[in-house]
Amino acid sequence: MDWALSRERYWGTPLPIWLCSEQEEHRRVVGSFAELADLAGGLADGFDPHRPEIDAIEWDCVAPDCGGRMRRVPEVADAWFDSGSMPFAQWHYPLENADEFHRHFPADCIAEGVDQTRGWFYSLLAISTILFERSPYRAVVVNDLVLDAQGQKMSKSRGNVVDPWDAIETYGADVVRFYLIAGSVPWVPKRWDPAALRETDRKLFATLRHTYRFFALYADAEGWSHATSAASPVDRRTDLDRWVLARLDAVSRSVKERLDAYDLTSAARTLQEFVLDDVSNWYVRRSRDRFWATRPGAEPQDAADAFATLHECLSVTSRLLAPFAPFLADWLHRALCDDLSVHLVDFPAPEERADPELERAMEDVRQLSALGRAAREEAGIKTRQPLAALHAVIPGGRRLPEEMTALVADELNVKKVVFLSESGDLIRLYAKPQFGVLGPKHGPRTPRVASLLKGLDGPALERLRDGAPVELDVDGEAVRIDPEDVSILEETTTEMAMAAGDGFVAALDTRLDEGLRGEGLAREIVNRVQRLRREAGLEVADRIRLAIAGDAALERAATRHTEYIAGETLATEVVVGASAIREFDARTVEIDELAVTIGVQRTHR
């Protein structure tokens, strides 16, 4: 690299040197255009102080009896010295712009590849330490190499180089950017895995797009607008609304704190988990019916609250997402907020809506729900089949408030939830000694210790399961037993379908009477009608006439639950029987190996 002349002497920068062709001790350091013009007998208009023009300037050596010519030395300073001078050179400091220099020095953060450790990172630090006795940066973010899917360094000879423009064309800039940030911390090597890129697109980006389209579909159908929303104050909304807004505040705070600490990967993952687990798979799924303000029995105020809550979740999420996925974030924010760019608004500041008791209760609900679904799957019983009861245990004997209990019952499709103080009536704990750990600790006494472990009572087993040590009396001596010395296993003591974990127990009464079977069939009928509506291209608000004919058990279920079926399918009329279905363009489908014929006709929108 060659150094340009400054119009004034340039402190901290190496200046061009002219050397005599005859006697090397005759040299001249030139620090300004004026000095150079005086020595060279003037400079041409528009003089360019860079090579090769600078090399054409010569003059006679002024030393007595020399007779040589002064020519510029061809050697130049190391390129990294130039880069290392950037913090002050960019402002022409100290000759001018002192305020600008001090306002920007030291930098909050610099970012480059790991190969810059001995280059730019070092030269910045070394020069700044010499000149200012301090570091020129407060933080450094280092990016490591991008490897291929097998973990090999990309190289042309291997033929495993990925063209970044092809990747952006295929997956989109946002997906590539988010994948690289969320996949692993920046300072470790990253594998370029197309399958993982597709998964990133499917999980986060597709979920956000689908959630917005769901919101927009129902908001348009119901005529809801955030500009004219009459939502209740947050403290008067449902537990589900208040919980998701409390989670939104927690996520906003966490993302900002982690970004401020340059922990980009944790921030991205926190945001992704919120979108997938909290908003899409829980809040929207549990609130879906609330967005039908015009459905039979709906509460318009409840719908308004749901719309306002989801709108806030999506709009704030778009602002949190902007540093990671600027294009999708801008599209989403413009769609939600009157075409206002997300990059022209402030980064979210969390509101004070934390509610630890509510958040713990909702976590209890979700834990029981996950276990209940696992128990259903193990028993081979579909979620659409109602069951009589859930017997539930929450650690510490906690109980859920009424609204939360109703949420569990609806999620697991049970008629009632029975809370038990402890799991003793449902499961039995027992200990399996870990001889590989016990042997080195207890030597010849190991068989005796193992025998006593097998006889531990319930409270001691629960302490070990929860990670606390216990003491054994081994022939009159107190012996400490740590959780890693033993595996705590569980076995059921009931015929109910059951799942347990982390102190939670969910046991489902799977016995079915005729009423439960009939309600299950009615739910299956609704499911098939909804499929037929979609296949027929009906809009979400379209009303229909509905006819159902088939097996006697199916017709009995349809007759008994006509009102429920009509409300769920927006049917203005439901007729049951083979004679009624003749005037319909009907389809025959199967429910639990029973044939049922269903006819759907749109009446109006």
mmCIF file of N, CA, C and O in Angstrom, residues 296-297 522 526 557-571 574:
data_model
loop_
_atom_site.group_PDB
_atom_site.id
_atom_site.type_symbol
_atom_site.label_atom_id
_atom_site.label_comp_id
_atom_site.label_asym_id
_atom_site.label_seq_id
_atom_site.Cartn_x
_atom_site.Cartn_y
_atom_site.Cartn_z
ATOM 1 N N PRO A 296 -71.603 -18.508 16.610
ATOM 2 C CA PRO A 296 -72.640 -18.611 17.641
ATOM 3 C C PRO A 296 -72.027 -18.674 19.042
ATOM 4 O O PRO A 296 -71.087 -19.433 19.288
ATOM 5 N N GLY A 297 -72.529 -17.846 19.929
ATOM 6 C CA GLY A 297 -72.056 -17.838 21.311
ATOM 7 C C GLY A 297 -70.778 -17.052 21.535
ATOM 8 O O GLY A 297 -70.265 -17.013 22.655
ATOM 9 N N ALA A 522 -69.010 -37.024 16.867
ATOM 10 C CA ALA A 522 -69.431 -35.697 16.419
ATOM 11 C C ALA A 522 -68.217 -34.828 16.097
ATOM 12 O O ALA A 522 -68.215 -34.079 15.103
ATOM 13 N N VAL A 526 -67.146 -33.105 12.455
ATOM 14 C CA VAL A 526 -66.737 -31.709 12.262
ATOM 15 C C VAL A 526 -65.415 -31.643 11.516
ATOM 16 O O VAL A 526 -65.237 -30.849 10.585
ATOM 17 N N ALA A 557 -75.010 -39.870 16.718
ATOM 18 C CA ALA A 557 -74.107 -38.842 17.233
ATOM 19 C C ALA A 557 -74.385 -37.499 16.570
ATOM 20 O O ALA A 557 -74.402 -36.448 17.239
ATOM 21 N N ALA A 558 -74.622 -37.496 15.270
ATOM 22 C CA ALA A 558 -74.895 -36.245 14.550
ATOM 23 C C ALA A 558 -76.192 -35.616 15.031
ATOM 24 O O ALA A 558 -76.291 -34.394 15.196
ATOM 25 N N THR A 559 -77.214 -36.443 15.258
ATOM 26 C CA THR A 559 -78.510 -35.935 15.719
ATOM 27 C C THR A 559 -78.387 -35.355 17.134
ATOM 28 O O THR A 559 -78.918 -34.281 17.433
ATOM 29 N N ARG A 560 -77.671 -36.059 17.997
ATOM 30 C CA ARG A 560 -77.545 -35.624 19.385
ATOM 31 C C ARG A 560 -76.717 -34.342 19.507
ATOM 32 O O ARG A 560 -76.936 -33.534 20.400
ATOM 33 N N HIS A 561 -75.782 -34.148 18.594
ATOM 34 C CA HIS A 561 -74.854 -33.012 18.698
ATOM 35 C C HIS A 561 -74.997 -32.051 17.516
ATOM 36 O O HIS A 561 -74.020 -31.416 17.104
ATOM 37 N N THR A 562 -76.222 -31.925 17.024
ATOM 38 C CA THR A 562 -76.462 -31.057 15.865
ATOM 39 C C THR A 562 -76.027 -29.615 16.130
ATOM 40 O O THR A 562 -75.396 -28.968 15.276
ATOM 41 N N GLU A 563 -76.351 -29.090 17.288
ATOM 42 C CA GLU A 563 -76.030 -27.697 17.587
ATOM 43 C C GLU A 563 -74.517 -27.474 17.593
ATOM 44 O O GLU A 563 -74.016 -26.472 17.056
ATOM 45 N N TYR A 564 -73.779 -28.421 18.188
ATOM 46 C CA TYR A 564 -72.320 -28.311 18.223
ATOM 47 C C TYR A 564 -71.749 -28.362 16.809
ATOM 48 O O TYR A 564 -70.899 -27.534 16.428
ATOM 49 N N ILE A 565 -72.220 -29.295 15.990
ATOM 50 C CA ILE A 565 -71.713 -29.441 14.623
ATOM 51 C C ILE A 565 -72.014 -28.187 13.811
ATOM 52 O O ILE A 565 -71.156 -27.677 13.083
ATOM 53 N N ALA A 566 -73.217 -27.633 13.959
ATOM 54 C CA ALA A 566 -73.593 -26.432 13.210
ATOM 55 C C ALA A 566 -72.713 -25.251 13.601
ATOM 56 O O ALA A 566 -72.247 -24.483 12.752
ATOM 57 N N GLY A 567 -72.464 -25.085 14.903
ATOM 58 C CA GLY A 567 -71.661 -23.961 15.360
ATOM 59 C C GLY A 567 -70.222 -24.032 14.877
ATOM 60 O O GLY A 567 -69.624 -23.018 14.501
ATOM 61 N N GLU A 568 -69.659 -25.228 14.867
ATOM 62 C CA GLU A 568 -68.262 -25.383 14.467
ATOM 63 C C GLU A 568 -68.067 -25.266 12.956
ATOM 64 O O GLU A 568 -66.989 -24.876 12.501
ATOM 65 N N THR A 569 -69.087 -25.606 12.175
ATOM 66 C CA THR A 569 -68.937 -25.623 10.706
ATOM 67 C C THR A 569 -69.650 -24.467 10.021
ATOM 68 O O THR A 569 -69.658 -24.399 8.793
ATOM 69 N N LEU A 570 -70.266 -23.561 10.799
ATOM 70 C CA LEU A 570 -71.056 -22.437 10.270
ATOM 71 C C LEU A 570 -72.205 -22.937 9.391
ATOM 72 O O LEU A 570 -72.492 -22.378 8.336
ATOM 73 N N ALA A 571 -72.849 -23.977 9.852
ATOM 74 C CA ALA A 571 -73.995 -24.526 9.116
ATOM 75 C C ALA A 571 -75.279 -23.858 9.601
ATOM 76 O O ALA A 571 -75.550 -23.797 10.803
ATOM 77 N N VAL A 574 -78.665 -28.400 9.514
ATOM 78 C CA VAL A 574 -78.037 -29.719 9.526
ATOM 79 C C VAL A 574 -79.155 -30.757 9.434
ATOM 80 O O VAL A 574 -80.054 -30.791 10.284
#
